[in-house]
Amino acid sequence: MRASFDAKRQIREAKIAELVAEAQRDGRSSERIIAAIFYDSEHAPHSTNRRQLAEIGVDSPSPHAPELGERESHEALWRIIYGLAFLGIFLSTTDHLDDRALLRILAGRILDESIRDVPPSADMSEFIDLGPCRPDQAIVCDGATATPAGMKPDGLDGPFEHADHGDDDEESLLSRAREPDDGWPRVVDRDRFLPRPRRPTSGGQLT
């Protein structure tokens, strides 16, 4: 598993170095962070979260499989949650979904969406927010309901890097996972138990 991650990181670093060198030759900005973002978003190979989970030994239910029982759904869901966290992907705002409903969303769509296969990193995390779109956030236009720019109808957003969100510091981002949005019923008490990123301290240790 670590060997697989290390191989992906080595390929990524080599490709980023090539992009930096190319930018220098062309007289363009050659900051590594710019090259890294460009590689991660445009050049990294395609994959899916389901495939990434399988690579670390985490099985996920097929979207066409019969619905699991209550206990099996609970166990399968938490295997996926912790598997995604190992990959640097974290869920938030899920308390309005019971285990079966959340598992259906994950196994039925999210895990099979095309993504860029970027290896996990201690300084970068992806969040998938499953909070529903509030009625007061909807915009009615000519009889059709739309949501504000950047928010999908099902409330999903992400991925993002913490450093790119200005005033949204880590504490404010994580607080979204601790409490459900006002006005939405809490079906389960799950969000406060969800895994969260471990951040390196000034001494290089993870917290």
PDB file of C-alpha atoms in Angstrom:
ATOM      1  CA  MET A   1       0.000   0.000   0.000  1.00  0.00           C
ATOM      2  CA  ARG A   2       2.719   2.466   0.990  1.00  0.00           C
ATOM      3  CA  ALA A   3       4.735   1.353  -2.019  1.00  0.00           C
ATOM      4  CA  SER A   4       1.784   2.240  -4.263  1.00  0.00           C
ATOM      5  CA  PHE A   5       1.441   5.685  -2.681  1.00  0.00           C
ATOM      6  CA  ASP A   6       5.199   6.259  -2.885  1.00  0.00           C
ATOM      7  CA  ALA A   7       5.210   5.336  -6.576  1.00  0.00           C
ATOM      8  CA  LYS A   8       2.357   7.753  -7.277  1.00  0.00           C
ATOM      9  CA  ARG A   9       4.125  10.508  -5.327  1.00  0.00           C
ATOM     10  CA  GLN A  10       7.360   9.962  -7.245  1.00  0.00           C
ATOM     11  CA  ILE A  11       5.534  10.183 -10.572  1.00  0.00           C
ATOM     12  CA  ARG A  12       3.689  13.305  -9.405  1.00  0.00           C
ATOM     13  CA  GLU A  13       6.887  15.021  -8.239  1.00  0.00           C
ATOM     14  CA  ALA A  14       8.655  14.201 -11.507  1.00  0.00           C
ATOM     15  CA  LYS A  15       5.768  15.574 -13.583  1.00  0.00           C
ATOM     16  CA  ILE A  16       5.575  18.732 -11.458  1.00  0.00           C
ATOM     17  CA  ALA A  17       9.322  19.242 -11.897  1.00  0.00           C
ATOM     18  CA  GLU A  18       8.851  18.936 -15.670  1.00  0.00           C
ATOM     19  CA  LEU A  19       6.099  21.568 -15.603  1.00  0.00           C
ATOM     20  CA  VAL A  20       8.286  23.922 -13.532  1.00  0.00           C
ATOM     21  CA  ALA A  21      11.195  23.490 -15.956  1.00  0.00           C
ATOM     22  CA  GLU A  22       8.903  24.056 -18.938  1.00  0.00           C
ATOM     23  CA  ALA A  23       7.543  27.265 -17.376  1.00  0.00           C
ATOM     24  CA  GLN A  24      11.074  28.516 -16.721  1.00  0.00           C
ATOM     25  CA  ARG A  25      12.061  27.884 -20.339  1.00  0.00           C
ATOM     26  CA  ASP A  26       8.995  29.773 -21.559  1.00  0.00           C
ATOM     27  CA  GLY A  27       9.523  32.689 -19.178  1.00  0.00           C
ATOM     28  CA  ARG A  28       6.282  31.990 -17.300  1.00  0.00           C
ATOM     29  CA  SER A  29       5.696  31.833 -13.552  1.00  0.00           C
ATOM     30  CA  SER A  30       7.551  28.776 -12.313  1.00  0.00           C
ATOM     31  CA  GLU A  31       6.285  28.546  -8.735  1.00  0.00           C
ATOM     32  CA  ARG A  32       5.958  24.934  -7.688  1.00  0.00           C
ATOM     33  CA  ILE A  33       2.505  25.426  -6.135  1.00  0.00           C
ATOM     34  CA  ILE A  34       1.151  26.605  -9.495  1.00  0.00           C
ATOM     35  CA  ALA A  35       2.680  23.629 -11.288  1.00  0.00           C
ATOM     36  CA  ALA A  36       1.314  21.275  -8.606  1.00  0.00           C
ATOM     37  CA  ILE A  37      -2.222  22.615  -8.956  1.00  0.00           C
ATOM     38  CA  PHE A  38      -1.976  22.413 -12.748  1.00  0.00           C
ATOM     39  CA  TYR A  39      -0.756  18.811 -12.617  1.00  0.00           C
ATOM     40  CA  ASP A  40      -3.351  17.720 -10.049  1.00  0.00           C
ATOM     41  CA  SER A  41      -6.246  19.256 -11.967  1.00  0.00           C
ATOM     42  CA  GLU A  42      -5.185  18.696 -15.575  1.00  0.00           C
ATOM     43  CA  HIS A  43      -2.513  16.008 -15.882  1.00  0.00           C
ATOM     44  CA  ALA A  44      -2.931  13.476 -13.062  1.00  0.00           C
ATOM     45  CA  PRO A  45      -4.390  10.171 -14.325  1.00  0.00           C
ATOM     46  CA  HIS A  46      -8.111   9.585 -14.020  1.00  0.00           C
ATOM     47  CA  SER A  47      -9.529   7.204 -11.431  1.00  0.00           C
ATOM     48  CA  THR A  48     -12.522   6.795  -9.115  1.00  0.00           C
ATOM     49  CA  ASN A  49     -12.789   6.666  -5.351  1.00  0.00           C
ATOM     50  CA  ARG A  50     -14.063   3.091  -5.694  1.00  0.00           C
ATOM     51  CA  ARG A  51     -10.877   2.113  -7.519  1.00  0.00           C
ATOM     52  CA  GLN A  52      -8.731   3.972  -4.984  1.00  0.00           C
ATOM     53  CA  LEU A  53     -10.476   2.177  -2.119  1.00  0.00           C
ATOM     54  CA  ALA A  54      -9.943  -1.188  -3.803  1.00  0.00           C
ATOM     55  CA  GLU A  55      -6.231  -0.396  -4.093  1.00  0.00           C
ATOM     56  CA  ILE A  56      -5.997  -0.126  -0.294  1.00  0.00           C
ATOM     57  CA  GLY A  57      -8.102  -3.243   0.281  1.00  0.00           C
ATOM     58  CA  VAL A  58     -11.456  -1.607   1.059  1.00  0.00           C
ATOM     59  CA  ASP A  59     -14.429  -3.188  -0.697  1.00  0.00           C
ATOM     60  CA  SER A  60     -17.472  -1.051  -1.481  1.00  0.00           C
ATOM     61  CA  PRO A  61     -20.948  -2.308  -2.424  1.00  0.00           C
ATOM     62  CA  SER A  62     -21.855  -2.308  -6.099  1.00  0.00           C
ATOM     63  CA  PRO A  63     -24.558   0.240  -6.957  1.00  0.00           C
ATOM     64  CA  HIS A  64     -26.524  -2.642  -8.500  1.00  0.00           C
ATOM     65  CA  ALA A  65     -26.236  -4.984  -5.502  1.00  0.00           C
ATOM     66  CA  PRO A  66     -29.296  -5.694  -3.325  1.00  0.00           C
ATOM     67  CA  GLU A  67     -29.636  -3.284  -0.412  1.00  0.00           C
ATOM     68  CA  LEU A  68     -27.788  -4.477   2.669  1.00  0.00           C
ATOM     69  CA  GLY A  69     -29.379  -5.018   6.048  1.00  0.00           C
ATOM     70  CA  GLU A  70     -29.094  -2.443   8.819  1.00  0.00           C
ATOM     71  CA  ARG A  71     -25.975  -3.886  10.448  1.00  0.00           C
ATOM     72  CA  GLU A  72     -24.259  -4.688   7.149  1.00  0.00           C
ATOM     73  CA  SER A  73     -24.997  -1.169   5.868  1.00  0.00           C
ATOM     74  CA  HIS A  74     -23.513   0.353   9.022  1.00  0.00           C
ATOM     75  CA  GLU A  75     -20.335  -1.724   8.734  1.00  0.00           C
ATOM     76  CA  ALA A  76     -19.930  -1.126   4.986  1.00  0.00           C
ATOM     77  CA  LEU A  77     -20.482   2.611   5.438  1.00  0.00           C
ATOM     78  CA  TRP A  78     -17.828   2.996   8.119  1.00  0.00           C
ATOM     79  CA  ARG A  79     -15.335   0.923   6.130  1.00  0.00           C
ATOM     80  CA  ILE A  80     -15.805   3.398   3.294  1.00  0.00           C
ATOM     81  CA  ILE A  81     -15.639   6.428   5.604  1.00  0.00           C
ATOM     82  CA  TYR A  82     -12.337   5.334   7.130  1.00  0.00           C
ATOM     83  CA  GLY A  83     -10.992   4.175   3.781  1.00  0.00           C
ATOM     84  CA  LEU A  84     -11.713   7.579   2.253  1.00  0.00           C
ATOM     85  CA  ALA A  85     -10.092   9.280   5.250  1.00  0.00           C
ATOM     86  CA  PHE A  86      -6.966   7.188   4.673  1.00  0.00           C
ATOM     87  CA  LEU A  87      -6.972   8.608   1.144  1.00  0.00           C
ATOM     88  CA  GLY A  88      -7.288  12.158   2.499  1.00  0.00           C
ATOM     89  CA  ILE A  89     -11.002  12.470   1.676  1.00  0.00           C
ATOM     90  CA  PHE A  90     -13.426  13.456   4.440  1.00  0.00           C
ATOM     91  CA  LEU A  91     -17.217  13.608   4.664  1.00  0.00           C
ATOM     92  CA  SER A  92     -19.148  16.353   6.426  1.00  0.00           C
ATOM     93  CA  THR A  93     -22.762  17.276   7.210  1.00  0.00           C
ATOM     94  CA  THR A  94     -24.231  13.773   7.141  1.00  0.00           C
ATOM     95  CA  ASP A  95     -26.475  13.711  10.219  1.00  0.00           C
ATOM     96  CA  HIS A  96     -29.635  14.110   8.125  1.00  0.00           C
ATOM     97  CA  LEU A  97     -28.897  10.786   6.358  1.00  0.00           C
ATOM     98  CA  ASP A  98     -29.268   7.368   7.950  1.00  0.00           C
ATOM     99  CA  ASP A  99     -26.664   4.708   7.184  1.00  0.00           C
ATOM    100  CA  ARG A 100     -28.527   3.199   4.247  1.00  0.00           C
ATOM    101  CA  ALA A 101     -29.263   6.585   2.670  1.00  0.00           C
ATOM    102  CA  LEU A 102     -25.651   7.750   2.961  1.00  0.00           C
ATOM    103  CA  LEU A 103     -24.365   4.422   1.661  1.00  0.00           C
ATOM    104  CA  ARG A 104     -26.706   4.690  -1.349  1.00  0.00           C
ATOM    105  CA  ILE A 105     -25.321   8.135  -2.190  1.00  0.00           C
ATOM    106  CA  LEU A 106     -21.719   6.992  -1.839  1.00  0.00           C
ATOM    107  CA  ALA A 107     -21.975   3.608  -3.564  1.00  0.00           C
ATOM    108  CA  GLY A 108     -24.586   4.731  -6.060  1.00  0.00           C
ATOM    109  CA  ARG A 109     -22.799   7.786  -7.396  1.00  0.00           C
ATOM    110  CA  ILE A 110     -19.923   9.462  -5.564  1.00  0.00           C
ATOM    111  CA  LEU A 111     -17.536   6.502  -5.546  1.00  0.00           C
ATOM    112  CA  ASP A 112     -17.870   6.098  -9.319  1.00  0.00           C
ATOM    113  CA  GLU A 113     -17.412   9.729 -10.351  1.00  0.00           C
ATOM    114  CA  SER A 114     -14.304  10.389 -12.422  1.00  0.00           C
ATOM    115  CA  ILE A 115     -11.565  12.073 -10.381  1.00  0.00           C
ATOM    116  CA  ARG A 116      -7.864  12.804 -10.683  1.00  0.00           C
ATOM    117  CA  ASP A 117      -5.733  10.179  -8.952  1.00  0.00           C
ATOM    118  CA  VAL A 118      -3.667  12.369  -6.608  1.00  0.00           C
ATOM    119  CA  PRO A 119      -1.899  10.529  -3.753  1.00  0.00           C
ATOM    120  CA  PRO A 120      -2.798  11.597  -0.187  1.00  0.00           C
ATOM    121  CA  SER A 121      -0.736  14.338   1.410  1.00  0.00           C
ATOM    122  CA  ALA A 122      -0.512  15.645   4.987  1.00  0.00           C
ATOM    123  CA  ASP A 123      -0.905  19.243   3.788  1.00  0.00           C
ATOM    124  CA  MET A 124      -3.928  18.751   1.521  1.00  0.00           C
ATOM    125  CA  SER A 125      -7.397  17.354   2.195  1.00  0.00           C
ATOM    126  CA  GLU A 126     -10.584  16.924   0.199  1.00  0.00           C
ATOM    127  CA  PHE A 127     -13.989  17.401   1.808  1.00  0.00           C
ATOM    128  CA  ILE A 128     -17.288  16.129   0.449  1.00  0.00           C
ATOM    129  CA  ASP A 129     -20.108  18.050   2.099  1.00  0.00           C
ATOM    130  CA  LEU A 130     -23.435  16.238   1.940  1.00  0.00           C
ATOM    131  CA  GLY A 131     -25.541  18.961   3.503  1.00  0.00           C
ATOM    132  CA  PRO A 132     -28.865  19.509   1.730  1.00  0.00           C
ATOM    133  CA  CYS A 133     -29.531  22.762  -0.060  1.00  0.00           C
ATOM    134  CA  ARG A 134     -31.689  24.929   2.213  1.00  0.00           C
ATOM    135  CA  PRO A 135     -34.940  26.285   0.733  1.00  0.00           C
ATOM    136  CA  ASP A 136     -33.866  29.860   1.587  1.00  0.00           C
ATOM    137  CA  GLN A 137     -30.715  29.338  -0.494  1.00  0.00           C
ATOM    138  CA  ALA A 138     -32.691  28.444  -3.599  1.00  0.00           C
ATOM    139  CA  ILE A 139     -33.298  30.971  -6.355  1.00  0.00           C
ATOM    140  CA  VAL A 140     -36.600  30.711  -8.243  1.00  0.00           C
ATOM    141  CA  CYS A 141     -36.417  31.883 -11.843  1.00  0.00           C
ATOM    142  CA  ASP A 142     -39.234  31.454 -14.386  1.00  0.00           C
ATOM    143  CA  GLY A 143     -40.750  28.670 -12.338  1.00  0.00           C
ATOM    144  CA  ALA A 144     -37.487  26.723 -12.101  1.00  0.00           C
ATOM    145  CA  THR A 145     -35.462  26.406  -8.936  1.00  0.00           C
ATOM    146  CA  ALA A 146     -31.722  26.896  -9.069  1.00  0.00           C
ATOM    147  CA  THR A 147     -29.100  27.126  -6.373  1.00  0.00           C
ATOM    148  CA  PRO A 148     -26.449  29.809  -5.897  1.00  0.00           C
ATOM    149  CA  ALA A 149     -23.311  29.511  -7.997  1.00  0.00           C
ATOM    150  CA  GLY A 150     -20.937  26.882  -6.724  1.00  0.00           C
ATOM    151  CA  MET A 151     -23.572  24.833  -4.888  1.00  0.00           C
ATOM    152  CA  LYS A 152     -25.042  21.757  -6.510  1.00  0.00           C
ATOM    153  CA  PRO A 153     -28.729  20.908  -5.918  1.00  0.00           C
ATOM    154  CA  ASP A 154     -27.803  17.995  -3.649  1.00  0.00           C
ATOM    155  CA  GLY A 155     -25.514  20.180  -1.542  1.00  0.00           C
ATOM    156  CA  LEU A 156     -22.301  18.444  -2.599  1.00  0.00           C
ATOM    157  CA  ASP A 157     -19.142  20.446  -2.985  1.00  0.00           C
ATOM    158  CA  GLY A 158     -15.399  19.839  -2.960  1.00  0.00           C
ATOM    159  CA  PRO A 159     -12.604  19.041  -3.343  1.00  0.00           C
ATOM    160  CA  PHE A 160     -10.634  21.934  -1.916  1.00  0.00           C
ATOM    161  CA  GLU A 161      -7.426  22.780  -0.145  1.00  0.00           C
ATOM    162  CA  HIS A 162      -7.704  24.590   3.182  1.00  0.00           C
ATOM    163  CA  ALA A 163      -5.144  27.188   2.108  1.00  0.00           C
ATOM    164  CA  ASP A 164      -7.328  28.322  -0.783  1.00  0.00           C
ATOM    165  CA  HIS A 165     -10.303  29.459   1.304  1.00  0.00           C
ATOM    166  CA  GLY A 166      -9.157  32.704   2.877  1.00  0.00           C
ATOM    167  CA  ASP A 167     -11.303  33.447   5.919  1.00  0.00           C
ATOM    168  CA  ASP A 168     -12.595  29.864   6.082  1.00  0.00           C
ATOM    169  CA  ASP A 169      -9.970  28.603   8.496  1.00  0.00           C
ATOM    170  CA  GLU A 170      -9.732  24.956   9.492  1.00  0.00           C
ATOM    171  CA  GLU A 171     -11.865  25.381  12.614  1.00  0.00           C
ATOM    172  CA  SER A 172     -14.730  27.014  10.727  1.00  0.00           C
ATOM    173  CA  LEU A 173     -14.589  24.359   8.023  1.00  0.00           C
ATOM    174  CA  LEU A 174     -14.637  21.510  10.502  1.00  0.00           C
ATOM    175  CA  SER A 175     -17.438  23.096  12.533  1.00  0.00           C
ATOM    176  CA  ARG A 176     -19.709  22.479   9.554  1.00  0.00           C
ATOM    177  CA  ALA A 177     -19.327  18.776  10.217  1.00  0.00           C
ATOM    178  CA  ARG A 178     -20.150  19.006  13.923  1.00  0.00           C
ATOM    179  CA  GLU A 179     -23.641  20.434  13.673  1.00  0.00           C
ATOM    180  CA  PRO A 180     -26.335  19.962  11.020  1.00  0.00           C
ATOM    181  CA  ASP A 181     -27.691  23.079   9.306  1.00  0.00           C
ATOM    182  CA  ASP A 182     -30.486  24.791  11.254  1.00  0.00           C
ATOM    183  CA  GLY A 183     -33.869  23.679  10.068  1.00  0.00           C
ATOM    184  CA  TRP A 184     -32.786  20.224   8.933  1.00  0.00           C
ATOM    185  CA  PRO A 185     -33.693  17.241  11.105  1.00  0.00           C
ATOM    186  CA  ARG A 186     -30.896  15.222  12.645  1.00  0.00           C
ATOM    187  CA  VAL A 187     -31.558  11.583  11.777  1.00  0.00           C
ATOM    188  CA  VAL A 188     -28.370  10.156  13.288  1.00  0.00           C
ATOM    189  CA  ASP A 189     -25.535  11.399  15.484  1.00  0.00           C
ATOM    190  CA  ARG A 190     -22.603  10.706  13.159  1.00  0.00           C
ATOM    191  CA  ASP A 191     -20.819  13.907  12.199  1.00  0.00           C
ATOM    192  CA  ARG A 192     -18.953  14.378  15.481  1.00  0.00           C
ATOM    193  CA  PHE A 193     -17.441  10.902  15.081  1.00  0.00           C
ATOM    194  CA  LEU A 194     -16.281  11.342  11.487  1.00  0.00           C
ATOM    195  CA  PRO A 195     -12.498  11.208  10.967  1.00  0.00           C
ATOM    196  CA  ARG A 196     -10.757  14.520  10.402  1.00  0.00           C
ATOM    197  CA  PRO A 197      -7.399  15.508   8.879  1.00  0.00           C
ATOM    198  CA  ARG A 198      -4.261  15.307  10.952  1.00  0.00           C
ATOM    199  CA  ARG A 199      -2.190  18.443  10.533  1.00  0.00           C
ATOM    200  CA  PRO A 200       1.601  18.689  10.896  1.00  0.00           C
ATOM    201  CA  THR A 201       2.724  20.918  13.783  1.00  0.00           C
ATOM    202  CA  SER A 202       5.668  23.308  13.657  1.00  0.00           C
ATOM    203  CA  GLY A 203       7.889  20.428  14.743  1.00  0.00           C
ATOM    204  CA  GLY A 204       6.695  18.258  11.882  1.00  0.00           C
ATOM    205  CA  GLN A 205       4.580  15.961  14.068  1.00  0.00           C
ATOM    206  CA  LEU A 206       1.018  15.116  13.084  1.00  0.00           C
ATOM    207  CA  THR A 207      -1.799  16.172  15.411  1.00  0.00           C
TER     208      THR A 207
END
